[in-house]
Structures are given as structure tokens and as C-alpha cells.
Amino acid sequence: DSGVFTISILEQETPLGFIGRFGFKSGREVDKLDGVTYKLGETKAPIVLDHTLAYLEARVINHVDVGTHTIFIGELVAAEVIGEGEPMTYAYYHQVKRGTTPKTAPSYHKD
């Protein structure tokens, strides 16, 4: 509804609980930023600073409904590297951290 979003590039050491707080819970149900260090970006969208190596800030220019997800397409407004370390990739999250999707998440698929 805000028309803006941010993407945080997380460090590999980010705890699974921290990831789950943002990835698997609705902001309608919990305050995702409670107890989290953040700043407001150029668009006034919150930029999470905890466990973040870099961030991207964008304005929504389109969106695509793909069933279990909505993909937001954005025009980049700002970006900054704010830390050093190894970024967490999708493969690292699943293969090394053994991250899984909770059964209660809308994106859950039984294997």
C-alpha cells in the first residue's frame, strides 16, 4: 500500500529467528520492527540495520501475482553498503543454515 520497499542483504551469520520474523509473519499480526535497529530511507520506508551488509530502496512500479507470492518490481531510489562480511544466499540459507518454510506460511509446499 505504501508504494515503496527496501531489501536488506543479510550476513551469513544472521539467526534463523531474525529471518523468520520478516519472512514468515505478517506485519498485520506483529510489529516486525519491535526491538530491531532501523532507519528511515529517502522514501521513509524502514531500512533494517541489524545483520545487514547492504540495502536497496525502491519505489514500486509494477507487481505480478504468481500464486503463492506477489513479485514487486521497483525503481531503485537508493542503495548503500553498510557492513562487511559474506552475504547470505538462498542456497546458503537452505543448504548450510537448513532454513525451512513453516507449515503456517502461505508459501509452504509439502515436499
CSV table of C-alpha atoms in Angstrom, one decimal:
chain,number,residue,atom,x,y,z
A,1,ASP,CA,0.0,0.0,0.0
A,2,SER,CA,2.9,2.4,0.6
A,3,GLY,CA,4.3,2.1,-2.9
A,4,VAL,CA,7.9,1.7,-1.6
A,5,PHE,CA,10.1,-1.1,-0.2
A,6,THR,CA,13.6,-2.0,0.9
A,7,ILE,CA,15.7,-5.1,0.5
A,8,SER,CA,18.3,-6.0,3.1
A,9,ILE,CA,21.3,-8.0,2.1
A,10,LEU,CA,21.9,-10.1,5.2
A,11,GLU,CA,25.1,-11.5,6.6
A,12,GLN,CA,25.6,-15.3,6.7
A,13,GLU,CA,25.6,-15.3,10.5
A,14,THR,CA,22.0,-13.9,10.7
A,15,PRO,CA,20.0,-16.0,13.1
A,16,LEU,CA,17.1,-18.0,11.7
A,17,GLY,CA,14.7,-16.4,14.1
A,18,PHE,CA,15.6,-13.0,12.8
A,19,ILE,CA,14.9,-14.1,9.2
A,20,GLY,CA,11.6,-15.7,10.2
A,21,ARG,CA,10.4,-12.6,11.9
A,22,PHE,CA,10.5,-10.8,8.5
A,23,GLY,CA,9.9,-13.7,6.1
A,24,PHE,CA,7.1,-15.7,7.6
A,25,LYS,CA,5.0,-13.3,9.7
A,26,SER,CA,2.5,-10.7,8.6
A,27,GLY,CA,3.0,-7.1,9.6
A,28,ARG,CA,-0.7,-7.1,10.3
A,29,GLU,CA,-0.1,-9.6,13.1
A,30,VAL,CA,3.2,-8.5,14.6
A,31,ASP,CA,5.3,-5.4,14.7
A,32,LYS,CA,8.3,-6.7,12.7
A,33,LEU,CA,10.5,-3.7,13.7
A,34,ASP,CA,10.0,-4.0,17.5
A,35,GLY,CA,13.4,-4.3,19.1
A,36,VAL,CA,15.2,-4.0,15.7
A,37,THR,CA,17.6,-1.3,14.8
A,38,TYR,CA,16.5,0.6,11.7
A,39,LYS,CA,16.5,4.0,10.0
A,40,LEU,CA,14.0,5.6,7.6
A,41,GLY,CA,15.2,5.9,4.0
A,42,GLU,CA,14.7,8.6,1.4
A,43,THR,CA,11.2,7.2,0.8
A,44,LYS,CA,10.5,7.0,4.5
A,45,ALA,CA,10.5,3.2,4.2
A,46,PRO,CA,12.3,1.4,7.2
A,47,ILE,CA,15.8,0.1,6.4
A,48,VAL,CA,16.8,-2.7,8.8
A,49,LEU,CA,20.3,-2.3,10.1
A,50,ASP,CA,20.7,-5.4,12.2
A,51,HIS,CA,22.6,-8.1,10.4
A,52,THR,CA,22.6,-6.1,7.2
A,53,LEU,CA,25.6,-5.7,4.8
A,54,ALA,CA,23.8,-3.6,2.3
A,55,TYR,CA,20.4,-2.4,1.3
A,56,LEU,CA,18.3,-1.4,-1.7
A,57,GLU,CA,15.4,1.1,-1.5
A,58,ALA,CA,12.8,1.3,-4.3
A,59,ARG,CA,9.5,2.7,-5.4
A,60,VAL,CA,7.0,0.1,-6.7
A,61,ILE,CA,6.4,0.5,-10.5
A,62,ASN,CA,4.6,-2.8,-11.1
A,63,HIS,CA,3.7,-6.1,-9.4
A,64,VAL,CA,3.0,-9.6,-10.6
A,65,ASP,CA,0.8,-12.2,-8.8
A,66,VAL,CA,2.5,-15.6,-9.0
A,67,GLY,CA,0.1,-17.6,-6.8
A,68,THR,CA,1.9,-18.0,-3.5
A,69,HIS,CA,3.7,-14.7,-3.8
A,70,THR,CA,3.5,-11.2,-5.3
A,71,ILE,CA,6.6,-10.0,-7.0
A,72,PHE,CA,7.1,-6.3,-6.7
A,73,ILE,CA,9.1,-4.6,-9.4
A,74,GLY,CA,10.8,-1.4,-8.3
A,75,GLU,CA,12.7,1.6,-9.5
A,76,LEU,CA,15.9,1.9,-7.4
A,77,VAL,CA,15.9,5.1,-5.3
A,78,ALA,CA,18.9,4.4,-3.0
A,79,ALA,CA,21.5,1.7,-2.2
A,80,GLU,CA,24.3,1.6,0.3
A,81,VAL,CA,26.9,-0.9,1.6
A,82,ILE,CA,26.9,-0.6,5.4
A,83,GLY,CA,28.8,-3.6,6.6
A,84,GLU,CA,31.5,-6.1,5.7
A,85,GLY,CA,31.1,-9.9,5.5
A,86,GLU,CA,29.7,-12.7,3.4
A,87,PRO,CA,26.2,-12.2,2.2
A,88,MET,CA,23.6,-14.9,2.8
A,89,THR,CA,22.4,-16.5,-0.5
A,90,TYR,CA,19.3,-18.6,-1.0
A,91,ALA,CA,21.4,-21.7,-1.3
A,92,TYR,CA,23.4,-20.9,1.9
A,93,TYR,CA,20.1,-20.4,3.8
A,94,HIS,CA,18.8,-23.8,2.7
A,95,GLN,CA,21.9,-25.9,2.5
A,96,VAL,CA,24.0,-24.6,5.4
A,97,LYS,CA,21.6,-23.0,7.8
A,98,ARG,CA,19.0,-25.6,7.0
A,99,GLY,CA,16.3,-22.9,6.8
A,100,THR,CA,12.8,-24.2,6.0
A,101,THR,CA,9.4,-22.6,5.4
A,102,PRO,CA,7.0,-23.1,8.3
A,103,LYS,CA,3.8,-25.0,7.6
A,104,THR,CA,1.8,-22.0,8.6
A,105,ALA,CA,3.4,-19.7,6.0
A,106,PRO,CA,1.4,-19.0,2.8
A,107,SER,CA,4.4,-20.1,0.7
A,108,TYR,CA,4.7,-23.5,2.3
A,109,HIS,CA,4.8,-26.5,0.0
A,110,LYS,CA,4.9,-30.1,1.3
A,111,ASP,CA,7.8,-31.9,-0.4
